[in-house]
C-alpha positions as a LaTeX table, in Angstrom:
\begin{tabular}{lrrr}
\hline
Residue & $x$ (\AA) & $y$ (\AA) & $z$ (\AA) \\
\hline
Unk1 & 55.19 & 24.28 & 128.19 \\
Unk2 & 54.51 & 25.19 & 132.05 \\
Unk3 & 52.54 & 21.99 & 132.45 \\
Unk4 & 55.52 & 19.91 & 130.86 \\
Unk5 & 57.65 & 21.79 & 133.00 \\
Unk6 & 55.62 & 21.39 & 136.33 \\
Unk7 & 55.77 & 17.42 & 135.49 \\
Unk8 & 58.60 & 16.82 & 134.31 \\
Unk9 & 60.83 & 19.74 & 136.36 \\
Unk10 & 62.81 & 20.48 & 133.09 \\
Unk11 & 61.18 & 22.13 & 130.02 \\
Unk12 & 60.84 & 20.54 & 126.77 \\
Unk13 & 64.22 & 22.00 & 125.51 \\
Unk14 & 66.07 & 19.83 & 127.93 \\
Unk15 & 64.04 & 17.24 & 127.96 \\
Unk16 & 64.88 & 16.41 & 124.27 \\
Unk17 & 68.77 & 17.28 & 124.43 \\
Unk18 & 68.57 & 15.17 & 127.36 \\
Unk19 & 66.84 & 12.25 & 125.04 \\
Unk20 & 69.79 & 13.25 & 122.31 \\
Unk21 & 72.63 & 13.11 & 124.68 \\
Unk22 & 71.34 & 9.27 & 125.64 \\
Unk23 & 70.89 & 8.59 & 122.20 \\
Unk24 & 74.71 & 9.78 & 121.39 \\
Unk25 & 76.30 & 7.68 & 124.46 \\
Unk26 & 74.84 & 4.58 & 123.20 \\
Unk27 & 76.24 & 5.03 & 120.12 \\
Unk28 & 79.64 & 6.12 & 121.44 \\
Unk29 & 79.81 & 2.79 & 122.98 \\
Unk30 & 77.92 & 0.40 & 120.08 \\
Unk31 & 80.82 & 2.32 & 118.15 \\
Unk32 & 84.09 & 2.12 & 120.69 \\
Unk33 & 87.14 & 1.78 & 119.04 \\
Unk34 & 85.50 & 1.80 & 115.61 \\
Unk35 & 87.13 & 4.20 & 112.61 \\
Unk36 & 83.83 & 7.16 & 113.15 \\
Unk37 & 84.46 & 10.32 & 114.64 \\
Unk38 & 82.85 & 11.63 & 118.00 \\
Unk39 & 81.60 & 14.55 & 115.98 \\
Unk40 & 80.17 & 12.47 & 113.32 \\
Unk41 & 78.02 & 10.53 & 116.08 \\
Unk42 & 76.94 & 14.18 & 117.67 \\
Unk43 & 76.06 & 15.62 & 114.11 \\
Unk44 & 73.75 & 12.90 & 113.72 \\
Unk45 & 71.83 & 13.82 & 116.43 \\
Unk46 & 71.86 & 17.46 & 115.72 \\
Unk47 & 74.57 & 19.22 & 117.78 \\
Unk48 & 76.47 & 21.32 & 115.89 \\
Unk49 & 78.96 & 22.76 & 118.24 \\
Unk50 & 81.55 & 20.94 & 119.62 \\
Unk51 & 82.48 & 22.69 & 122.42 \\
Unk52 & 78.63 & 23.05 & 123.87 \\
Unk53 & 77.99 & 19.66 & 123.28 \\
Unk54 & 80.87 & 18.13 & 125.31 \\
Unk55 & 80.29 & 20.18 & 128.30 \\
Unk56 & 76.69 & 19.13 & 127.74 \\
Unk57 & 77.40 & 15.42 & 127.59 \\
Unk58 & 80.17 & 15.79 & 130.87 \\
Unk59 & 77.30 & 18.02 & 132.49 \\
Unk60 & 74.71 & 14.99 & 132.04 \\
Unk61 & 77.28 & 12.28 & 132.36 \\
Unk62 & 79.90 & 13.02 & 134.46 \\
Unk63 & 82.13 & 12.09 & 131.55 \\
Unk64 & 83.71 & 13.42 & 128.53 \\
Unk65 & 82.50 & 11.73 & 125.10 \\
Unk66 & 86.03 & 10.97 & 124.49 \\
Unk67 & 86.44 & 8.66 & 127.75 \\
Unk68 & 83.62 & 6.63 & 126.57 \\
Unk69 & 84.80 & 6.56 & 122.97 \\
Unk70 & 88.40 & 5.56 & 123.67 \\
Unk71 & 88.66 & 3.67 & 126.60 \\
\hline
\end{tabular}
């Protein structure tokens, strides 16, 4: 974990939600407009709690899921 860390300069942790996160904005936009829910995208890649994962996403993004997803 510290040499991941000292490479990388994030620890594994974020390293994968970061690798999630990606995974969940590409499918918010292969998916724009479409008749899925935001929450049914995140679920898929394993975050549970809505609240934590949108300030997650805005924190990595700069942009709410939903401004993706509906615009």
């Amino acid at each position: 974990q510290y040499a991941f860390q000292n490479r990388y300069q994030v620890t594994p942790n974020q390293y994968i939600k970061a690798i999630r996160l990606h995974k969940v904005k590409r499918k918010l936009h292969a998916f724009q407009g479409e008749k899925i829910r935001i929450s049914d995208i995140a679920a898929e890649h394993h975050f549970w709690h809505m609240g934590e994962f949108a300030k997650d996403f805005k924190r990595q993004f700069g942009i709410s899921p939903s401004h993706i997803f509906y615009d």
